[in-house]
Amino acid sequence: MKFGGTSMAGTERIRRVARIVQRQQAAGHEVAVVVSAMAGETDRLVNFCREADPLYDPAEYDVVVASGEQVTSGLLAMHLQALGCKARSWLGWQVPIKTDDAHAKARIEDIDAEALMASMASGEIAVIPGFQGISPAGRITTLGRGGSDTSAVAVAAAVKADRCDIYTDVDGVYTTDPRIVAKARKLKNVTYEEMLELASVGSKVLQTRSVSLAMKEGVRVQVLSSFIDDDAPAADTIPGTMIVSDDELARIQEGLDMERQLITGIAADKNEAKITLTRIADRPGAVAAIFGPLAAANINVDMIIQNIAKDRGETDVTFTVPISDLARTQSLLEERKDTIGYYRMLANSKVAKISVVGVGMRSHAGVAATMFRALADRGINIQAITTSEIKVSVLIDEDETELAVRVLHTAYEMDGE
Ligand code: ADP
Ligand code: ASP
Ligand code: MG
C-alpha cells in the first residue's frame, strides 16, 4: 500500500490511513506500507537547499529532502500501534533499498527484502519511507520527484506482493486530469503501455519509472483514493483503476463484449521549452553536431523537427528540452555556435505539449487528423508534432493548454456526465 503526500498531510489524515491499513490486515493480508512526505513538505525542503546554494551538492540535497518521508513513516507506525497493530518503520538503509549513486535521481538496483518479509510474516506491518534509498557508498539517495510511487512498486516486486495499491487524492486514473476537465471519466483499466506513455507525457498521477518497473516486474498496480469512509468498499474489490497487460485487457473486453475506446487518455506538460536554430547547413553531420553534445550532457531532447529549405541548402532545426535544462542547453549551443554553424538561436519556454494516448490507435487511422482539425477549429496553432505507435503529441502556446485539453476531450467523444 502506498500513500501520497495529500493522504499523509496531518494527524487526522494519517489516522485515517492507519485505519485503511488496519482493515487490509484484518482482511488477512500481510502488509507493507510506503509513505510520502506530507503535501508541500518536499517543496519546502527543496527551497531551503536552493537558498543555501543555487548549485547545491546533490548528495546533501538528498540528506535534506529525504527527511520528509522519515517523519511520516514514524508517525504512521505510531498511529498503527495506537490502533493496537504491530508496526515498525524501516528507513531506506535499514531495508536496505540499494540504489546507484546518481544523487537526486537515483535508480533502485536491488532490495534485500528478507528481514522485511520475516517481520511481515510475524504479523508486523512494515512502514517504509518512499523516495529514499542508499548508495553504494552508504549515503542517502532520493529517486527524483514523485519517486515514492517507484519505491512502492519496487517493494511490491521484492516481497512478491499480490498487489500494489497506490492510494492518492483521486479515486483512479482518469481520461485526463480531473482537476482540469470536469467531464473526465474514470477508467476501470489502463494498460501498462498506455500508463507509461501517459505518465511520460505529463500525467503526474504515477511516476513514469514506477510504471516501467511494474511492467518489467509484472506487479499488479491499482490506483485508488485514500479519501474514503470507514464503510467504503475494500481495496480487494478493485474500486480504483487497475493497470493491466494487453492480454488481460483483451480478456476483460471480450467478457464485456465492448470495443476499446480509440483514445484512452489526454495529458498536458508545461515543463518543456522549445529551441530553434536557424539556417543550419543541410549536410550530413549537421544535426549530430547539435544533439551529440546535448546527449553527452545528459539533456533529454524530446520533439525534433527539421525543415528543409531546398533553395539555399540551409535548414532550421527545432527541438524541445525540459525547462530545467534550458539554460544549460543554451550555453552549450552558444559555445558551439561556430562548429554547428547556425545563424540564430531562438528559445521559448511558454509552450505546452498536449498528448493523446491509446492502444486503439494501432488499428485505426485518422487519430492525428482529428486532433489537428479540433485544434484548428479553435484557432490553436501547432508548433511541433511527434507520434509513436500509441501516442500523438503536439506543441502549442502554454496559455492554450486547458482549452486544448478540453477541446480534444470532446473531439474524441470522451466526455462523461
Ligand atoms: P500523490 O501525492 O498521492 O503522489 P500526485 O499529486 O502525485 O499524488 O498525483 C495525483 C494527481 O495527479 C491528481 O490530484 C490529479 O490532479 C493528477 N492527475 C493528472 N493526470 C491525471 C489522470 N489522468 N488521472 C488522475 N489524476 C491525474
Ligand atoms: N515526497 C517526494 C516528492 O514530493 C516523493 C513523492 O511524494 O513521491 O516528490
Ligand atoms: Mg505523486
CSV table of C-alpha atoms and ligand atoms in Angstrom, one decimal:
chain,number,residue,atom,x,y,z
A,1,MET,CA,0.0,0.0,0.0
A,2,LYS,CA,1.4,3.4,-0.9
A,3,PHE,CA,0.0,6.7,0.4
A,4,GLY,CA,0.8,10.0,-1.3
A,5,GLY,CA,1.5,13.4,0.3
A,6,THR,CA,-2.1,14.7,0.4
A,7,SER,CA,-3.1,11.5,2.2
A,8,MET,CA,-0.4,12.0,4.8
A,9,ALA,CA,-0.8,15.7,5.4
A,10,GLY,CA,-1.6,16.0,9.2
A,11,THR,CA,-2.6,13.9,12.1
A,12,GLU,CA,-6.3,13.3,11.1
A,13,ARG,CA,-5.3,12.1,7.7
A,14,ILE,CA,-2.6,9.8,9.0
A,15,ARG,CA,-5.1,8.4,11.4
A,16,ARG,CA,-7.4,7.6,8.5
A,17,VAL,CA,-4.5,6.0,6.6
A,18,ALA,CA,-3.8,3.9,9.7
A,19,ARG,CA,-7.4,2.7,9.7
A,20,ILE,CA,-7.3,1.8,6.0
A,21,VAL,CA,-4.1,-0.2,6.6
A,22,GLN,CA,-5.6,-1.9,9.6
A,23,ARG,CA,-8.6,-3.0,7.5
A,24,GLN,CA,-6.3,-4.7,5.0
A,25,GLN,CA,-4.5,-6.6,7.7
A,26,ALA,CA,-7.8,-7.6,9.2
A,27,ALA,CA,-8.9,-8.9,5.8
A,28,GLY,CA,-6.0,-11.4,6.1
A,29,HIS,CA,-3.2,-9.6,4.2
A,30,GLU,CA,0.4,-9.2,5.3
A,31,VAL,CA,1.1,-5.5,4.6
A,32,ALA,CA,4.0,-3.3,3.7
A,33,VAL,CA,3.2,0.4,3.5
A,34,VAL,CA,5.2,3.0,1.6
A,35,VAL,CA,4.6,6.7,2.5
A,36,SER,CA,5.3,10.1,1.0
A,37,ALA,CA,6.2,13.2,2.9
A,38,MET,CA,3.3,15.5,3.9
A,39,ALA,CA,2.0,17.5,1.0
A,40,GLY,CA,4.2,20.6,0.4
A,41,GLU,CA,7.0,19.3,2.6
A,42,THR,CA,9.4,18.2,-0.2
A,43,ASP,CA,8.9,21.6,-2.0
A,44,ARG,CA,9.7,23.4,1.3
A,45,LEU,CA,12.9,21.3,1.8
A,46,VAL,CA,14.0,21.8,-1.8
A,47,ASN,CA,13.6,25.6,-1.3
A,48,PHE,CA,15.9,25.5,1.7
A,49,CYS,CA,18.5,23.8,-0.4
A,50,ARG,CA,18.2,26.4,-3.2
A,51,GLU,CA,18.5,29.2,-0.6
A,52,ALA,CA,21.6,27.6,0.9
A,53,ASP,CA,23.3,27.4,-2.5
A,54,PRO,CA,21.8,27.5,-6.0
A,55,LEU,CA,24.4,25.0,-7.2
A,56,TYR,CA,23.9,22.7,-4.1
A,57,ASP,CA,25.7,19.4,-3.6
A,58,PRO,CA,23.1,16.7,-4.7
A,59,ALA,CA,24.3,14.4,-2.0
A,60,GLU,CA,23.5,16.9,0.7
A,61,TYR,CA,20.2,17.8,-1.1
A,62,ASP,CA,19.3,14.1,-0.7
A,63,VAL,CA,20.0,14.2,3.1
A,64,VAL,CA,17.7,17.2,3.4
A,65,VAL,CA,14.8,16.2,1.1
A,66,ALA,CA,14.6,12.5,2.3
A,67,SER,CA,13.7,13.7,5.8
A,68,GLY,CA,10.1,14.4,5.0
A,69,GLU,CA,9.4,10.7,4.5
A,70,GLN,CA,11.2,9.8,7.6
A,71,VAL,CA,8.8,11.9,9.6
A,72,THR,CA,5.6,10.4,8.1
A,73,SER,CA,6.9,6.8,8.3
A,74,GLY,CA,7.5,7.1,12.1
A,75,LEU,CA,4.1,8.8,12.6
A,76,LEU,CA,2.2,6.2,10.7
A,77,ALA,CA,3.9,3.4,12.7
A,78,MET,CA,2.8,5.2,15.9
A,79,HIS,CA,-0.8,5.6,14.6
A,80,LEU,CA,-0.9,1.9,13.8
A,81,GLN,CA,0.4,1.0,17.2
A,82,ALA,CA,-2.2,3.2,18.8
A,83,LEU,CA,-4.9,1.1,17.0
A,84,GLY,CA,-3.4,-2.0,18.5
A,85,CYS,CA,-1.5,-3.2,15.4
A,86,LYS,CA,2.1,-4.4,15.5
A,87,ALA,CA,4.1,-2.0,13.3
A,88,ARG,CA,7.5,-0.5,12.7
A,89,SER,CA,9.3,1.8,10.3
A,90,TRP,CA,12.1,0.7,8.0
A,91,LEU,CA,14.3,3.5,6.7
A,92,GLY,CA,15.8,3.1,3.2
A,93,TRP,CA,19.2,1.9,4.6
A,94,GLN,CA,17.6,-0.4,7.1
A,95,VAL,CA,15.7,-2.5,4.5
A,96,PRO,CA,18.1,-1.9,2.6
A,97,ILE,CA,16.9,-0.3,-0.7
A,98,LYS,CA,20.1,-0.2,-2.7
A,99,THR,CA,20.4,2.4,-5.5
A,100,ASP,CA,23.1,3.7,-7.8
A,101,ASP,CA,24.9,6.9,-6.7
A,102,ALA,CA,23.0,9.4,-9.1
A,103,HIS,CA,22.0,11.7,-6.2
A,104,ALA,CA,18.6,13.4,-6.6
A,105,LYS,CA,17.6,11.0,-9.4
A,106,ALA,CA,18.9,7.6,-8.2
A,107,ARG,CA,17.7,4.3,-9.6
A,108,ILE,CA,16.8,1.3,-7.4
A,109,GLU,CA,19.2,-1.5,-8.1
A,110,ASP,CA,18.2,-4.1,-5.6
A,111,ILE,CA,16.1,-4.6,-2.5
A,112,ASP,CA,17.1,-7.2,0.0
A,113,ALA,CA,13.6,-8.0,1.4
A,114,GLU,CA,14.5,-10.9,3.6
A,115,ALA,CA,14.3,-9.1,7.0
A,116,LEU,CA,11.3,-7.2,5.9
A,117,MET,CA,9.4,-10.4,4.9
A,118,ALA,CA,10.3,-12.1,8.1
A,119,SER,CA,8.9,-9.2,10.1
A,120,MET,CA,5.7,-9.1,8.0
A,121,ALA,CA,5.3,-12.9,8.4
A,122,SER,CA,5.3,-12.4,12.2
A,123,GLY,CA,2.3,-10.1,11.8
A,124,GLU,CA,4.2,-6.8,12.0
A,125,ILE,CA,3.2,-4.1,9.5
A,126,ALA,CA,6.2,-2.7,7.7
A,127,VAL,CA,6.2,1.1,7.2
A,128,ILE,CA,8.7,2.3,4.6
A,129,PRO,CA,9.5,5.9,3.7
A,130,GLY,CA,9.2,6.3,0.0
A,131,PHE,CA,11.6,8.3,-2.3
A,132,GLN,CA,14.8,7.2,-0.5
A,133,GLY,CA,17.5,4.6,-0.8
A,134,ILE,CA,21.1,4.0,0.0
A,135,SER,CA,24.1,4.5,-2.5
A,136,PRO,CA,27.0,2.0,-2.9
A,137,ALA,CA,29.0,4.4,-0.7
A,138,GLY,CA,26.4,4.1,2.1
A,139,ARG,CA,24.9,7.6,1.6
A,140,ILE,CA,21.2,8.5,1.5
A,141,THR,CA,19.8,8.9,-2.1
A,142,THR,CA,16.5,10.0,-3.4
A,143,LEU,CA,14.7,8.8,-6.5
A,144,GLY,CA,13.5,12.0,-8.2
A,145,ARG,CA,10.2,13.9,-7.6
A,146,GLY,CA,7.2,11.6,-7.3
A,147,GLY,CA,9.6,8.8,-6.5
A,148,SER,CA,7.5,7.2,-3.8
A,149,ASP,CA,5.4,5.5,-6.4
A,150,THR,CA,8.6,3.8,-7.6
A,151,SER,CA,9.6,2.8,-4.1
A,152,ALA,CA,6.2,1.2,-3.7
A,153,VAL,CA,6.3,-0.8,-6.9
A,154,ALA,CA,9.9,-1.9,-6.1
A,155,VAL,CA,9.0,-3.1,-2.6
A,156,ALA,CA,5.9,-4.8,-4.0
A,157,ALA,CA,8.2,-6.7,-6.5
A,158,ALA,CA,10.7,-7.5,-3.9
A,159,VAL,CA,8.2,-9.1,-1.5
A,160,LYS,CA,6.3,-10.6,-4.4
A,161,ALA,CA,3.1,-8.8,-3.4
A,162,ASP,CA,-0.3,-9.9,-4.7
A,163,ARG,CA,-1.0,-6.3,-5.5
A,164,CYS,CA,0.5,-2.7,-5.1
A,165,ASP,CA,-2.3,-0.3,-4.2
A,166,ILE,CA,-1.3,3.3,-4.8
A,167,TYR,CA,-3.6,5.5,-2.7
A,168,THR,CA,-3.9,9.1,-3.7
A,169,ASP,CA,-6.2,12.1,-3.7
A,170,VAL,CA,-8.3,11.0,-6.8
A,171,ASP,CA,-10.1,7.7,-7.0
A,172,GLY,CA,-8.3,6.3,-10.1
A,173,VAL,CA,-6.7,7.2,-13.4
A,174,TYR,CA,-9.0,9.4,-15.5
A,175,THR,CA,-9.2,10.1,-19.2
A,176,THR,CA,-7.4,13.4,-18.3
A,177,ASP,CA,-6.6,15.3,-15.2
A,178,PRO,CA,-10.0,15.6,-13.4
A,179,ARG,CA,-8.8,18.8,-11.9
A,180,ILE,CA,-8.6,20.4,-15.4
A,181,VAL,CA,-11.6,18.8,-17.1
A,182,ALA,CA,-14.7,18.2,-15.0
A,183,LYS,CA,-16.1,15.8,-17.6
A,184,ALA,CA,-13.1,13.5,-17.4
A,185,ARG,CA,-14.1,9.9,-16.9
A,186,LYS,CA,-12.5,7.3,-14.5
A,187,LEU,CA,-11.0,4.3,-16.3
A,188,LYS,CA,-11.5,0.8,-14.8
A,189,ASN,CA,-8.4,-0.4,-16.6
A,190,VAL,CA,-5.4,1.0,-18.3
A,191,THR,CA,-2.6,-1.0,-20.0
A,192,TYR,CA,1.0,-0.7,-18.8
A,193,GLU,CA,2.0,0.8,-22.1
A,194,GLU,CA,-0.8,3.4,-22.1
A,195,MET,CA,0.0,4.4,-18.5
A,196,LEU,CA,3.7,4.6,-19.3
A,197,GLU,CA,3.0,6.9,-22.2
A,198,LEU,CA,0.5,9.0,-20.2
A,199,ALA,CA,3.0,9.3,-17.3
A,200,SER,CA,5.9,10.2,-19.5
A,201,VAL,CA,3.9,12.9,-21.3
A,202,GLY,CA,2.8,14.6,-18.1
A,203,SER,CA,0.1,12.8,-16.2
A,204,LYS,CA,1.7,13.0,-12.8
A,205,VAL,CA,-0.7,10.5,-11.1
A,206,LEU,CA,2.1,7.9,-11.3
A,207,GLN,CA,5.9,8.5,-11.7
A,208,THR,CA,7.0,7.2,-15.1
A,209,ARG,CA,9.6,4.9,-13.6
A,210,SER,CA,7.1,3.2,-11.3
A,211,VAL,CA,5.1,2.2,-14.4
A,212,SER,CA,8.1,0.8,-16.3
A,213,LEU,CA,9.2,-1.1,-13.3
A,214,ALA,CA,5.7,-2.5,-12.7
A,215,MET,CA,5.6,-3.6,-16.4
A,216,LYS,CA,9.0,-5.2,-16.2
A,217,GLU,CA,8.4,-7.0,-12.9
A,218,GLY,CA,4.7,-7.8,-13.6
A,219,VAL,CA,3.5,-6.0,-10.5
A,220,ARG,CA,-0.3,-5.6,-10.3
A,221,VAL,CA,-0.9,-1.9,-9.6
A,222,GLN,CA,-4.2,-0.3,-8.6
A,223,VAL,CA,-4.7,3.5,-8.2
A,224,LEU,CA,-7.4,4.4,-5.7
A,225,SER,CA,-8.4,7.1,-3.2
A,226,SER,CA,-7.5,7.3,0.4
A,227,PHE,CA,-10.2,9.9,1.0
A,228,ILE,CA,-12.8,7.3,1.8
A,229,ASP,CA,-15.2,6.5,4.7
A,230,ASP,CA,-14.7,3.5,7.0
A,231,ASP,CA,-17.5,1.6,5.3
A,232,ALA,CA,-16.2,2.2,1.7
A,233,PRO,CA,-15.7,-0.9,-0.5
A,234,ALA,CA,-12.4,-2.6,0.4
A,235,ALA,CA,-9.4,-2.3,-1.9
A,236,ASP,CA,-9.8,-6.0,-2.8
A,237,THR,CA,-13.0,-5.3,-4.7
A,238,ILE,CA,-10.9,-3.0,-7.0
A,239,PRO,CA,-12.7,0.3,-6.6
A,240,GLY,CA,-9.9,2.2,-8.4
A,241,THR,CA,-8.1,1.8,-11.7
A,242,MET,CA,-6.1,-1.4,-12.4
A,243,ILE,CA,-3.1,-1.3,-14.6
A,244,VAL,CA,-3.3,-4.4,-16.8
A,245,SER,CA,-1.4,-6.1,-19.6
A,246,ASP,CA,-2.7,-6.1,-23.2
A,247,ASP,CA,-3.8,-9.7,-22.9
A,248,GLU,CA,-5.7,-9.1,-19.7
A,249,LEU,CA,-7.4,-6.1,-21.2
A,250,ALA,CA,-8.4,-8.2,-24.3
A,251,ARG,CA,-9.9,-10.8,-21.9
A,252,ILE,CA,-11.8,-8.2,-19.9
A,253,GLN,CA,-13.2,-6.6,-23.0
A,254,GLU,CA,-14.2,-9.9,-24.5
A,255,GLY,CA,-16.2,-10.6,-21.4
A,256,LEU,CA,-17.9,-7.3,-21.6
A,257,ASP,CA,-18.3,-7.5,-25.4
A,258,MET,CA,-17.2,-3.9,-25.9
A,259,GLU,CA,-15.0,-2.0,-28.2
A,260,ARG,CA,-11.9,-0.4,-26.9
A,261,GLN,CA,-12.1,3.4,-26.9
A,262,LEU,CA,-9.9,4.9,-29.6
A,263,ILE,CA,-8.2,7.2,-27.2
A,264,THR,CA,-7.6,6.3,-23.5
A,265,GLY,CA,-6.2,9.5,-22.1
A,266,ILE,CA,-5.0,13.0,-22.7
A,267,ALA,CA,-2.1,14.6,-20.9
A,268,ALA,CA,-0.5,18.1,-20.8
A,269,ASP,CA,3.0,19.0,-19.9
A,270,LYS,CA,4.2,22.6,-19.4
A,271,ASN,CA,7.7,21.6,-18.4
A,272,GLU,CA,9.3,21.7,-21.8
A,273,ALA,CA,11.0,24.6,-23.7
A,274,LYS,CA,11.4,25.0,-27.4
A,275,ILE,CA,14.6,25.9,-29.1
A,276,THR,CA,15.1,26.8,-32.8
A,277,LEU,CA,18.5,27.0,-34.5
A,278,THR,CA,18.1,28.8,-37.9
A,279,ARG,CA,20.0,28.4,-41.2
A,280,ILE,CA,22.0,25.3,-40.5
A,281,ALA,CA,23.8,23.8,-43.4
A,282,ASP,CA,21.8,21.0,-45.0
A,283,ARG,CA,24.5,18.3,-45.0
A,284,PRO,CA,25.4,15.1,-43.2
A,285,GLY,CA,26.6,15.6,-39.6
A,286,ALA,CA,24.8,18.9,-39.0
A,287,VAL,CA,22.2,17.6,-36.6
A,288,ALA,CA,24.7,15.2,-35.0
A,289,ALA,CA,26.8,18.3,-34.1
A,290,ILE,CA,23.8,19.7,-32.2
A,291,PHE,CA,22.5,16.6,-30.4
A,292,GLY,CA,25.8,14.9,-29.6
A,293,PRO,CA,26.9,17.4,-27.0
A,294,LEU,CA,23.4,17.6,-25.5
A,295,ALA,CA,23.3,13.8,-25.1
A,296,ALA,CA,26.8,13.9,-23.5
A,297,ALA,CA,25.5,16.5,-21.0
A,298,ASN,CA,22.6,14.2,-20.1
A,299,ILE,CA,20.0,16.5,-21.6
A,300,ASN,CA,16.9,14.7,-22.8
A,301,VAL,CA,15.7,16.0,-26.1
A,302,ASP,CA,12.1,15.2,-26.9
A,303,MET,CA,10.5,16.6,-30.0
A,304,ILE,CA,12.7,17.3,-33.1
A,305,ILE,CA,11.7,18.9,-36.4
A,306,GLN,CA,13.9,19.8,-39.3
A,307,ASN,CA,12.6,21.8,-42.2
A,308,ILE,CA,14.4,21.5,-45.5
A,309,ALA,CA,14.8,24.8,-47.3
A,310,LYS,CA,15.7,23.3,-50.7
A,311,ASP,CA,16.6,26.7,-52.3
A,312,ARG,CA,19.5,27.7,-50.1
A,313,GLY,CA,20.8,24.4,-48.9
A,314,GLU,CA,20.0,25.5,-45.4
A,315,THR,CA,17.5,24.3,-42.8
A,316,ASP,CA,16.0,25.3,-39.5
A,317,VAL,CA,16.1,22.8,-36.6
A,318,THR,CA,13.5,23.0,-33.8
A,319,PHE,CA,13.5,20.8,-30.7
A,320,THR,CA,12.3,20.7,-27.1
A,321,VAL,CA,14.2,20.1,-23.8
A,322,PRO,CA,13.0,20.1,-20.2
A,323,ILE,CA,12.7,23.7,-18.9
A,324,SER,CA,15.1,22.8,-16.1
A,325,ASP,CA,17.8,22.1,-18.7
A,326,LEU,CA,17.1,25.1,-20.9
A,327,ALA,CA,19.8,27.4,-19.5
A,328,ARG,CA,22.4,24.6,-19.8
A,329,THR,CA,21.3,23.8,-23.3
A,330,GLN,CA,21.5,27.4,-24.4
A,331,SER,CA,25.0,27.8,-23.0
A,332,LEU,CA,26.2,24.5,-24.6
A,333,LEU,CA,24.9,25.6,-28.0
A,334,GLU,CA,26.2,29.1,-27.7
A,335,GLU,CA,29.7,27.7,-27.1
A,336,ARG,CA,29.4,25.6,-30.2
A,337,LYS,CA,27.9,28.2,-32.5
A,338,ASP,CA,30.8,28.1,-35.0
A,339,THR,CA,31.2,24.3,-35.0
A,340,ILE,CA,27.4,23.8,-35.6
A,341,GLY,CA,27.2,26.8,-37.9
A,342,TYR,CA,23.8,28.2,-37.2
A,343,TYR,CA,22.7,31.8,-37.7
A,344,ARG,CA,20.4,32.4,-34.7
A,345,MET,CA,19.2,30.6,-31.6
A,346,LEU,CA,15.6,31.2,-30.5
A,347,ALA,CA,14.2,29.9,-27.2
A,348,ASN,CA,10.6,29.8,-25.9
A,349,SER,CA,9.6,28.3,-22.6
A,350,LYS,CA,5.9,29.3,-22.8
A,351,VAL,CA,4.9,26.2,-24.6
A,352,ALA,CA,2.9,23.1,-23.6
A,353,LYS,CA,2.9,19.6,-25.0
A,354,ILE,CA,-0.5,18.0,-25.4
A,355,SER,CA,-0.6,14.3,-26.0
A,356,VAL,CA,-3.4,11.8,-26.8
A,357,VAL,CA,-2.6,8.2,-25.9
A,358,GLY,CA,-4.4,4.9,-26.7
A,359,VAL,CA,-3.7,1.4,-27.9
A,360,GLY,CA,-6.7,1.7,-30.1
A,361,MET,CA,-4.6,3.9,-32.4
A,362,ARG,CA,-2.7,0.9,-33.6
A,363,SER,CA,-5.7,-0.3,-35.7
A,364,HIS,CA,-7.3,3.0,-36.5
A,365,ALA,CA,-6.4,5.7,-38.9
A,366,GLY,CA,-7.3,9.4,-38.5
A,367,VAL,CA,-6.4,10.0,-34.9
A,368,ALA,CA,-3.9,12.7,-35.7
A,369,ALA,CA,-6.2,14.3,-38.3
A,370,THR,CA,-9.0,14.6,-35.7
A,371,MET,CA,-6.6,16.3,-33.3
A,372,PHE,CA,-5.3,18.8,-35.9
A,373,ARG,CA,-8.8,19.6,-37.0
A,374,ALA,CA,-10.2,20.1,-33.5
A,375,LEU,CA,-7.3,22.4,-32.6
A,376,ALA,CA,-7.6,24.4,-35.8
A,377,ASP,CA,-11.3,24.9,-35.3
A,378,ARG,CA,-10.4,26.7,-32.1
A,379,GLY,CA,-7.6,28.7,-33.7
A,380,ILE,CA,-4.9,26.9,-31.7
A,381,ASN,CA,-1.6,26.8,-33.6
A,382,ILE,CA,0.6,23.7,-33.7
A,383,GLN,CA,4.3,24.4,-33.4
A,384,ALA,CA,5.7,20.8,-33.5
A,385,ILE,CA,4.4,17.3,-33.7
A,386,THR,CA,5.6,13.8,-32.7
A,387,THR,CA,4.0,10.5,-32.8
A,388,SER,CA,4.6,7.0,-31.6
A,389,GLU,CA,2.6,3.8,-32.1
A,390,ILE,CA,0.1,4.7,-29.4
A,391,LYS,CA,0.6,8.4,-29.0
A,392,VAL,CA,0.3,11.8,-30.8
A,393,SER,CA,1.8,14.9,-29.2
A,394,VAL,CA,1.6,18.5,-30.3
A,395,LEU,CA,3.4,21.6,-29.0
A,396,ILE,CA,1.2,24.7,-28.5
A,397,ASP,CA,1.2,28.0,-26.7
A,398,GLU,CA,1.2,27.5,-23.0
A,399,ASP,CA,-1.8,29.8,-22.5
A,400,GLU,CA,-4.0,27.5,-24.6
A,401,THR,CA,-3.3,24.3,-22.5
A,402,GLU,CA,-6.6,24.0,-20.7
A,403,LEU,CA,-8.6,24.9,-23.8
A,404,ALA,CA,-6.8,22.4,-25.9
A,405,VAL,CA,-7.3,19.5,-23.4
A,406,ARG,CA,-11.0,20.3,-23.2
A,407,VAL,CA,-11.5,20.6,-26.9
A,408,LEU,CA,-9.7,17.3,-27.6
A,409,HIS,CA,-11.6,15.5,-24.8
A,410,THR,CA,-14.8,16.5,-26.5
A,411,ALA,CA,-13.5,15.8,-30.1
A,412,TYR,CA,-12.6,12.2,-29.2
A,413,GLU,CA,-16.1,11.8,-27.5
A,414,MET,CA,-14.6,11.1,-24.1
A,415,ASP,CA,-16.7,13.4,-22.1
A,416,GLY,CA,-18.6,11.8,-19.2
A,417,GLU,CA,-21.7,13.1,-17.4
B,1,ADP,P1,0.3,11.8,-4.6
B,1,ADP,O1,0.7,12.9,-3.6
B,1,ADP,O2,-0.7,10.9,-4.0
B,1,ADP,O3,1.5,11.1,-5.1
B,1,ADP,P2,0.0,13.3,-7.0
B,1,ADP,O4,-0.3,14.7,-6.8
B,1,ADP,O5,1.4,13.0,-7.3
B,1,ADP,O6,-0.5,12.5,-5.8
B,1,ADP,O7,-0.9,12.7,-8.2
B,1,ADP,C1,-2.3,12.8,-8.1
B,1,ADP,C2,-2.8,13.9,-9.0
B,1,ADP,O8,-2.5,13.6,-10.4
B,1,ADP,C3,-4.2,14.2,-9.0
B,1,ADP,O9,-4.6,15.0,-7.9
B,1,ADP,C4,-4.5,14.8,-10.4
B,1,ADP,O10,-4.6,16.2,-10.3
B,1,ADP,C5,-3.3,14.5,-11.2
B,1,ADP,N1,-3.6,13.8,-12.5
B,1,ADP,C6,-3.0,14.2,-13.7
B,1,ADP,N2,-3.5,13.4,-14.7
B,1,ADP,C7,-4.4,12.5,-14.1
B,1,ADP,C8,-5.2,11.5,-14.6
B,1,ADP,N3,-5.2,11.2,-16.0
B,1,ADP,N4,-6.0,10.8,-13.8
B,1,ADP,C9,-6.0,11.1,-12.5
B,1,ADP,N5,-5.2,12.1,-11.9
B,1,ADP,C10,-4.4,12.8,-12.7
B,2,ASP,N1,7.9,13.5,-1.5
B,2,ASP,C1,8.5,13.3,-2.8
B,2,ASP,C2,8.0,14.3,-3.7
B,2,ASP,O1,7.3,15.2,-3.4
B,2,ASP,C3,8.3,11.9,-3.3
B,2,ASP,C4,6.8,11.5,-3.5
B,2,ASP,O2,5.9,12.1,-2.8
B,2,ASP,O3,6.5,10.6,-4.3
B,2,ASP,O4,8.5,14.4,-4.9
B,3,MG,MG,2.9,11.5,-6.8
